[in-house]
Short mmCIF file of C-alpha atoms and ligand atoms in Angstrom, two decimals:
data_model
loop_
_atom_site.label_atom_id
_atom_site.label_comp_id
_atom_site.label_asym_id
_atom_site.label_seq_id
_atom_site.Cartn_x
_atom_site.Cartn_y
_atom_site.Cartn_z
CA MET A 1 109.34 99.78 117.13
CA THR A 2 110.88 101.58 114.18
CA GLU A 3 114.22 103.37 114.34
CA ARG A 4 113.29 105.95 111.78
CA ASN A 5 114.18 109.60 111.46
CA ILE A 6 111.17 111.59 110.43
CA ALA A 7 110.61 115.30 109.83
CA VAL A 8 107.21 116.95 110.06
CA VAL A 9 107.15 120.32 108.32
CA GLY A 10 104.26 122.46 109.51
CA SER A 11 103.74 121.79 113.24
CA GLY A 12 100.15 123.06 113.44
CA TYR A 13 96.99 121.14 114.08
CA MET A 14 97.54 118.21 111.70
CA GLY A 15 101.34 118.17 111.70
CA GLY A 16 101.31 118.22 115.49
CA GLY A 17 98.97 115.22 115.76
CA ILE A 18 100.95 113.32 113.15
CA ALA A 19 104.17 114.03 115.07
CA GLN A 20 102.59 112.74 118.30
CA VAL A 21 101.56 109.39 116.85
CA LEU A 22 104.86 108.90 115.00
CA ALA A 23 106.81 109.63 118.20
CA ILE A 24 104.63 107.20 120.17
CA SER A 25 105.37 104.57 117.48
CA GLY A 26 109.08 104.94 118.29
CA ALA A 27 110.25 107.19 115.46
CA THR A 28 112.52 110.18 116.04
CA VAL A 29 110.68 113.28 114.85
CA LYS A 30 112.01 116.75 114.05
CA LEU A 31 109.40 119.45 113.84
CA ALA A 32 109.86 122.47 111.56
CA ASP A 33 107.73 125.54 111.10
CA ILE A 34 108.13 129.15 109.96
CA SER A 35 110.62 129.70 112.78
CA GLU A 36 112.27 127.75 115.57
CA GLU A 37 110.18 129.69 118.13
CA ILE A 38 106.93 128.55 116.53
CA ALA A 39 108.14 124.96 116.30
CA LYS A 40 109.22 125.08 119.98
CA GLY A 41 105.91 126.58 121.06
CA ASN A 42 104.02 123.90 119.14
CA LEU A 43 106.14 121.16 120.69
CA GLU A 44 105.22 122.47 124.15
CA ARG A 45 101.56 122.43 123.14
CA LEU A 46 101.88 118.83 121.91
CA ILE A 47 103.41 117.71 125.21
CA ALA A 48 100.72 119.48 127.24
CA GLU A 49 98.00 117.98 125.03
CA ALA A 50 99.55 114.52 125.33
CA ARG A 51 99.58 114.87 129.13
CA GLN A 52 95.85 115.51 129.03
CA PHE A 53 95.28 112.63 126.58
CA VAL A 54 97.13 110.26 128.93
CA ALA A 55 95.08 111.52 131.89
CA ASP A 56 91.91 110.90 129.87
CA GLY A 57 93.06 107.39 128.91
CA LEU A 58 93.31 108.32 125.23
CA PHE A 59 97.08 107.88 124.82
CA PRO A 60 99.24 105.08 126.27
CA SER A 61 100.66 105.83 129.72
CA ASN A 62 104.23 106.39 128.40
CA ALA A 63 103.13 108.78 125.61
CA VAL A 64 104.45 111.98 127.25
CA GLU A 65 107.81 110.36 127.94
CA LEU A 66 108.04 109.13 124.32
CA ILE A 67 107.08 112.50 122.85
CA GLU A 68 109.56 114.33 125.10
CA LYS A 69 112.31 111.87 124.17
CA ASN A 70 111.58 111.51 120.44
CA VAL A 71 110.36 114.92 119.25
CA SER A 72 112.53 118.01 118.91
CA ALA A 73 112.01 121.43 117.38
CA ALA A 74 114.36 122.25 114.51
CA ALA A 75 115.80 125.68 113.75
CA SER A 76 114.75 125.42 110.09
CA ILE A 77 113.12 123.19 107.50
CA GLU A 78 116.60 122.43 106.15
CA GLU A 79 117.86 121.26 109.55
CA ALA A 80 114.76 119.15 110.18
CA VAL A 81 114.93 117.24 106.90
CA ALA A 82 118.72 116.85 106.54
CA ASP A 83 118.93 113.31 107.97
CA ALA A 84 115.28 112.28 107.62
CA ASP A 85 114.20 108.99 106.04
CA PHE A 86 110.65 110.26 105.69
CA ILE A 87 109.29 113.81 105.66
CA GLU A 88 105.63 114.74 106.07
CA GLU A 89 104.59 118.19 104.85
CA ALA A 90 101.61 119.70 106.69
CA VAL A 91 101.75 123.43 105.89
CA PRO A 92 98.57 125.39 105.01
CA GLU A 93 96.47 124.31 102.03
CA LYS A 94 97.72 127.03 99.68
CA ILE A 95 99.54 125.93 96.59
CA GLU A 96 102.14 128.73 96.76
CA ILE A 97 103.05 127.82 100.36
CA LYS A 98 103.10 124.09 99.55
CA HIS A 99 105.25 124.60 96.43
CA ALA A 100 107.77 126.84 98.20
CA THR A 101 107.97 124.45 101.18
CA LEU A 102 108.27 121.30 99.06
CA ALA A 103 111.03 122.93 96.99
CA ARG A 104 112.98 123.68 100.18
CA ILE A 105 112.35 120.21 101.59
CA SER A 106 113.47 118.41 98.44
CA ALA A 107 116.57 120.58 98.04
CA ALA A 108 117.74 119.87 101.60
CA ALA A 109 116.64 116.24 102.06
CA ARG A 110 118.72 113.17 101.22
CA PRO A 111 117.99 112.02 97.66
CA ASP A 112 116.57 108.73 99.00
CA ALA A 113 114.30 110.41 101.58
CA ILE A 114 110.60 109.84 100.98
CA ILE A 115 108.44 112.98 101.00
CA GLY A 116 104.73 112.89 101.83
CA SER A 117 102.12 115.65 101.75
CA ASN A 118 99.07 115.85 103.99
CA THR A 119 97.13 117.89 101.42
CA SER A 120 93.37 117.34 101.54
CA THR A 121 92.46 118.71 98.14
CA ILE A 122 95.41 119.56 95.89
CA LEU A 123 96.37 116.99 93.26
CA ILE A 124 99.64 115.29 94.20
CA GLY A 125 100.85 115.58 90.60
CA LYS A 126 100.38 119.35 90.87
CA LEU A 127 102.39 119.52 94.12
CA ALA A 128 105.06 117.23 92.60
CA GLU A 129 105.94 120.03 90.15
CA ALA A 130 107.90 121.72 92.96
CA VAL A 131 109.70 118.57 94.15
CA THR A 132 113.20 117.68 92.96
CA ASN A 133 113.28 113.93 92.23
CA PRO A 134 109.47 113.71 92.36
CA GLU A 135 109.55 109.90 92.15
CA ARG A 136 110.04 109.93 95.97
CA PHE A 137 106.93 112.06 96.55
CA LEU A 138 103.34 111.00 97.34
CA GLY A 139 100.26 112.05 99.30
CA VAL A 140 100.08 110.70 102.87
CA HIS A 141 96.73 112.03 104.01
CA PHE A 142 95.91 111.74 107.70
CA SER A 143 92.40 112.64 108.88
CA ASN A 144 91.29 115.04 111.57
CA PRO A 145 91.90 114.50 114.49
CA ALA A 146 95.17 112.85 113.40
CA PRO A 147 95.93 111.16 116.75
CA PHE A 148 92.63 109.30 116.79
CA ILE A 149 91.33 108.67 113.26
CA PRO A 150 92.77 105.35 112.09
CA GLY A 151 92.72 105.70 108.29
CA VAL A 152 95.38 107.26 106.06
CA GLU A 153 95.08 107.69 102.29
CA LEU A 154 98.29 106.96 100.34
CA ILE A 155 98.29 108.75 97.02
CA PRO A 156 101.14 108.17 94.59
CA HIS A 157 101.13 110.49 91.58
CA GLY A 158 101.86 109.25 88.05
CA GLY A 159 105.63 109.48 88.58
CA THR A 160 105.93 108.08 92.13
CA ASN A 161 108.26 105.10 92.45
CA PRO A 162 105.85 102.31 93.51
CA ASP A 163 108.62 100.53 95.45
CA LEU A 164 108.67 103.16 98.19
CA ILE A 165 104.98 102.83 99.07
CA ALA A 166 105.62 99.73 101.20
CA THR A 167 108.02 101.75 103.39
CA VAL A 168 105.37 104.43 103.95
CA GLU A 169 102.85 101.69 104.77
CA GLU A 170 105.25 100.37 107.43
CA ILE A 171 105.76 103.82 108.93
CA VAL A 172 102.00 104.40 109.17
CA ALA A 173 101.29 100.84 110.36
CA ALA A 174 103.75 101.38 113.24
CA THR A 175 101.36 104.08 114.52
CA GLY A 176 98.54 101.51 114.58
CA LYS A 177 96.77 103.16 111.64
CA GLN A 178 95.53 101.59 108.42
CA THR A 179 96.41 102.70 104.91
CA ALA A 180 94.72 102.35 101.56
CA ARG A 181 96.37 103.09 98.23
CA ILE A 182 94.45 105.30 95.86
CA LYS A 183 95.05 107.13 92.59
CA ASP A 184 95.73 110.83 92.32
CA ALA A 185 92.23 112.05 91.46
CA THR A 186 90.44 115.23 92.56
CA GLY A 187 89.02 114.83 96.07
CA PHE A 188 90.90 111.54 96.47
CA VAL A 189 88.46 109.00 98.02
CA LEU A 190 87.61 110.36 101.46
CA ASN A 191 86.61 113.86 100.42
CA ARG A 192 84.85 112.80 97.22
CA LEU A 193 82.60 110.44 99.17
CA GLN A 194 82.16 112.72 102.15
CA TYR A 195 81.15 115.66 99.98
CA ALA A 196 78.83 113.53 97.81
CA LEU A 197 76.93 112.59 100.99
CA PHE A 198 76.96 116.17 102.25
CA HIS A 199 75.70 117.44 98.89
CA GLU A 200 72.69 115.13 98.96
CA ALA A 201 72.06 115.93 102.65
CA THR A 202 71.96 119.68 101.94
CA GLN A 203 69.58 119.07 99.01
CA LEU A 204 67.22 117.23 101.35
CA VAL A 205 67.26 120.22 103.72
CA GLU A 206 66.72 122.69 100.87
CA GLU A 207 63.82 120.63 99.53
CA GLY A 208 62.29 120.62 103.04
CA VAL A 209 62.33 116.81 103.21
CA ALA A 210 63.91 116.81 106.69
CA SER A 211 65.75 119.15 109.03
CA ALA A 212 69.55 119.04 109.39
CA ASP A 213 69.00 117.60 112.86
CA ASP A 214 66.72 114.81 111.68
CA ILE A 215 69.05 113.95 108.79
CA ASP A 216 71.95 113.64 111.21
CA THR A 217 69.86 111.35 113.40
CA ILE A 218 68.99 109.12 110.45
CA VAL A 219 72.58 108.93 109.21
CA ARG A 220 73.98 108.16 112.68
CA THR A 221 71.37 105.56 113.56
CA THR A 222 70.85 103.73 110.24
CA PHE A 223 73.40 103.35 107.46
CA GLY A 224 76.08 105.40 109.25
CA PHE A 225 75.83 102.94 112.13
CA ARG A 226 77.17 100.19 109.82
CA LEU A 227 80.08 102.13 108.40
CA PRO A 228 82.76 101.45 111.08
CA PHE A 229 82.46 97.76 110.18
CA PHE A 230 81.50 97.65 106.51
CA GLY A 231 82.19 99.92 103.58
CA PRO A 232 79.63 100.65 100.86
CA PHE A 233 80.58 97.60 98.77
CA ALA A 234 80.32 95.12 101.64
CA ILE A 235 76.98 96.70 102.58
CA ALA A 236 75.68 96.43 98.99
CA ASP A 237 76.81 92.79 98.78
CA MET A 238 75.01 91.99 102.03
CA ALA A 239 71.85 93.86 101.04
CA GLY A 240 71.77 92.10 97.66
CA LEU A 241 72.76 93.73 94.40
CA ASP A 242 69.35 92.97 92.87
CA VAL A 243 67.83 94.97 95.76
CA TYR A 244 70.19 97.84 94.97
CA ALA A 245 69.14 97.69 91.30
CA PHE A 246 65.45 97.95 92.34
CA CYS A 247 66.22 100.92 94.59
CA TYR A 248 68.00 102.68 91.76
CA ALA A 249 64.96 102.11 89.53
CA SER A 250 62.73 103.75 92.18
CA LEU A 251 65.06 106.71 92.63
CA GLN A 252 65.15 107.17 88.84
CA THR A 253 61.41 107.93 88.79
CA GLU A 254 62.29 111.31 90.34
CA PHE A 255 66.02 111.74 89.64
CA PRO A 256 66.80 109.83 86.43
CA GLU A 257 70.29 111.19 85.92
CA ARG A 258 71.55 111.57 89.47
CA PHE A 259 70.61 107.99 90.30
CA ALA A 260 71.31 106.24 87.02
CA THR A 261 72.06 102.56 87.71
CA PRO A 262 75.88 102.17 87.82
CA LYS A 263 77.06 99.96 84.96
CA VAL A 264 79.25 97.88 87.25
CA LEU A 265 76.19 97.08 89.41
CA GLN A 266 74.00 96.19 86.42
CA ASP A 267 76.74 93.96 84.96
CA LEU A 268 76.99 91.98 88.21
CA VAL A 269 73.20 91.62 88.45
CA ASP A 270 73.02 90.49 84.79
CA ALA A 271 75.72 87.91 85.53
CA GLY A 272 73.69 86.57 88.50
CA LYS A 273 76.24 87.85 90.99
CA LEU A 274 73.91 89.30 93.58
CA GLY A 275 76.29 89.63 96.52
CA THR A 276 76.67 87.53 99.65
CA LYS A 277 73.60 85.38 98.97
CA THR A 278 75.12 84.10 95.71
CA GLY A 279 78.71 84.00 96.99
CA ALA A 280 79.80 86.63 94.47
CA GLY A 281 79.36 90.35 94.20
CA PHE A 282 81.69 93.30 94.56
CA LEU A 283 83.80 91.53 97.20
CA ASP A 284 83.32 87.82 96.43
CA VAL A 285 82.39 86.81 99.98
CA PRO A 286 82.27 82.99 99.93
CA ALA A 287 78.71 81.78 100.43
CA ASP A 288 79.86 79.25 103.07
CA ARG A 289 80.93 82.14 105.33
CA THR A 290 77.54 83.87 105.28
CA ALA A 291 76.51 82.57 108.72
CA GLU A 292 79.81 83.76 110.19
CA LEU A 293 79.37 87.15 108.54
CA VAL A 294 75.84 87.57 109.85
CA ALA A 295 76.98 86.62 113.36
CA TYR A 296 79.83 89.16 113.19
CA ARG A 297 77.48 91.85 111.89
CA ASN A 298 74.97 91.30 114.68
CA LYS A 299 77.67 91.29 117.35
CA ALA A 300 79.23 94.44 115.89
CA TYR A 301 75.95 96.37 115.89
CA VAL A 302 75.09 95.38 119.46
CA ALA A 303 78.61 96.35 120.61
CA MET A 304 78.27 99.68 118.80
CA ALA A 305 74.90 100.38 120.42
CA LYS A 306 76.42 99.66 123.85
CA LEU A 307 79.39 101.93 123.17
CA ILE A 308 77.15 104.82 122.13
CA ASP A 309 74.99 104.24 125.16
CA GLU A 310 78.02 104.30 127.47
CA LEU A 311 79.44 107.46 125.89
CA GLY A 312 76.12 109.27 125.87
CA PRO A 313 75.04 111.69 123.17
CA ALA A 314 77.50 114.20 121.61
CA PRO A 315 77.21 117.60 123.31
CA ILE A 316 75.76 119.28 120.23
CA HIS A 317 72.48 120.51 121.69
N1 LIG B 1 92.58 120.56 109.69
C1 LIG B 1 92.02 119.51 109.10
O1 LIG B 1 90.90 119.11 109.39
C2 LIG B 1 92.79 118.76 108.05
C3 LIG B 1 92.47 117.42 107.78
C4 LIG B 1 93.22 116.70 106.84
C5 LIG B 1 94.24 117.36 106.15
N2 LIG B 1 94.52 118.68 106.43
C6 LIG B 1 95.62 119.32 105.69
O2 LIG B 1 96.76 119.40 106.53
C7 LIG B 1 97.53 120.53 106.17
C8 LIG B 1 97.77 121.40 107.40
O3 LIG B 1 96.53 121.81 107.93
P1 LIG B 1 96.35 122.24 109.45
O4 LIG B 1 94.89 122.21 109.72
O5 LIG B 1 97.28 121.47 110.31
O6 LIG B 1 96.82 123.77 109.39
P2 LIG B 1 97.46 124.66 110.56
O7 LIG B 1 97.25 126.07 110.15
O8 LIG B 1 96.98 124.22 111.90
O9 LIG B 1 99.02 124.31 110.51
C9 LIG B 1 99.87 124.74 109.48
C10 LIG B 1 101.25 124.97 110.10
O10 LIG B 1 102.14 125.29 109.04
C11 LIG B 1 102.95 126.35 109.48
N3 LIG B 1 103.47 127.06 108.29
C12 LIG B 1 102.87 128.03 107.57
N4 LIG B 1 103.67 128.43 106.57
C13 LIG B 1 104.82 127.71 106.70
C14 LIG B 1 106.04 127.69 105.99
N5 LIG B 1 106.23 128.48 104.94
N6 LIG B 1 107.01 126.83 106.39
C15 LIG B 1 106.82 126.03 107.47
N7 LIG B 1 105.67 126.00 108.18
C16 LIG B 1 104.70 126.83 107.80
C17 LIG B 1 102.05 127.21 110.36
O11 LIG B 1 102.80 128.07 111.21
C18 LIG B 1 101.29 126.13 111.11
O12 LIG B 1 101.98 125.72 112.28
C19 LIG B 1 96.77 121.24 105.04
O13 LIG B 1 97.26 120.79 103.81
C20 LIG B 1 95.35 120.75 105.25
O14 LIG B 1 94.56 120.76 104.07
C21 LIG B 1 93.83 119.38 107.37
#
């Protein structure tokens, strides 16, 4: 349990979910919005939502009590941030609104308060232009739906003090979520990868290779099925980097530029580092743990198949 004072500025969809999980983690949270009335109305919505989540078994049984005790609606941004150790900005994705809000937050917050932004797409360095003492500012990017998606991108900009990142990691870890540190680059990691996949998927539809429905089925039931357990590098190491190099060569017969063999892959193959089977690849999995890894993988996939079976199909059709 943390004894932290946190302010969430922008109590809408994302800010609301972030406030819920922070409050459940034990932090004291002040919510700010355009007005006190809006913040109060959103707090009521968060409590009602949490009641439903508890009834559905999605939140711990004491979640409503914790949110009622730990979250309050502030009269203004200035009031919300005045004694905060950490402030998360979650106002709309418009640079003018973000700049004006971050200027107000940084003018009213303690000089040692850490300020995070939930921006999905705006460079953190660009947002930092409006922050006084920008060394205490970074991206803290929760995913939708914030109460239930476990990953959070932490994005320091060029001038962020690296020493404060550990504190943000602790705050997020207290909610049960996982963080990864990334550089301030357009699209960050999540959106760059997600949109690269979506781009190729839409090309397949446009070329008439498969319908949107059939592509979704393939993604869900083949490589997407692995992704909760293994990221693309672990998957490549397990498949064999020489196999990946062959696949690239095949793809190049039709799309020579789009699927040029990545240099980092070719260098590993040339060095005989072919992934798990050689004990070295992108992730250096020791060869003597291969049997353990295969056993984990098989168990994970069977557990995933059972879970999907129990849940039934998504109500899309
Ligand atoms: N919705 C998503 O899927 C998602 C996912 C990840 C990140 N984000 C990012 O989170 C941020 C918030 O998005 P959202 O979907 O929660 O939006 P939202 O519209 O649901 O919430 C924004 C909130 O900010 C308030 N607000 C507007 N102007 C304000 C101001 N000047 N001062 C104080 N509060 C103000 C609004 O009243 C509203 O309550 C955006 O940067 C967005 O890109 C959204």
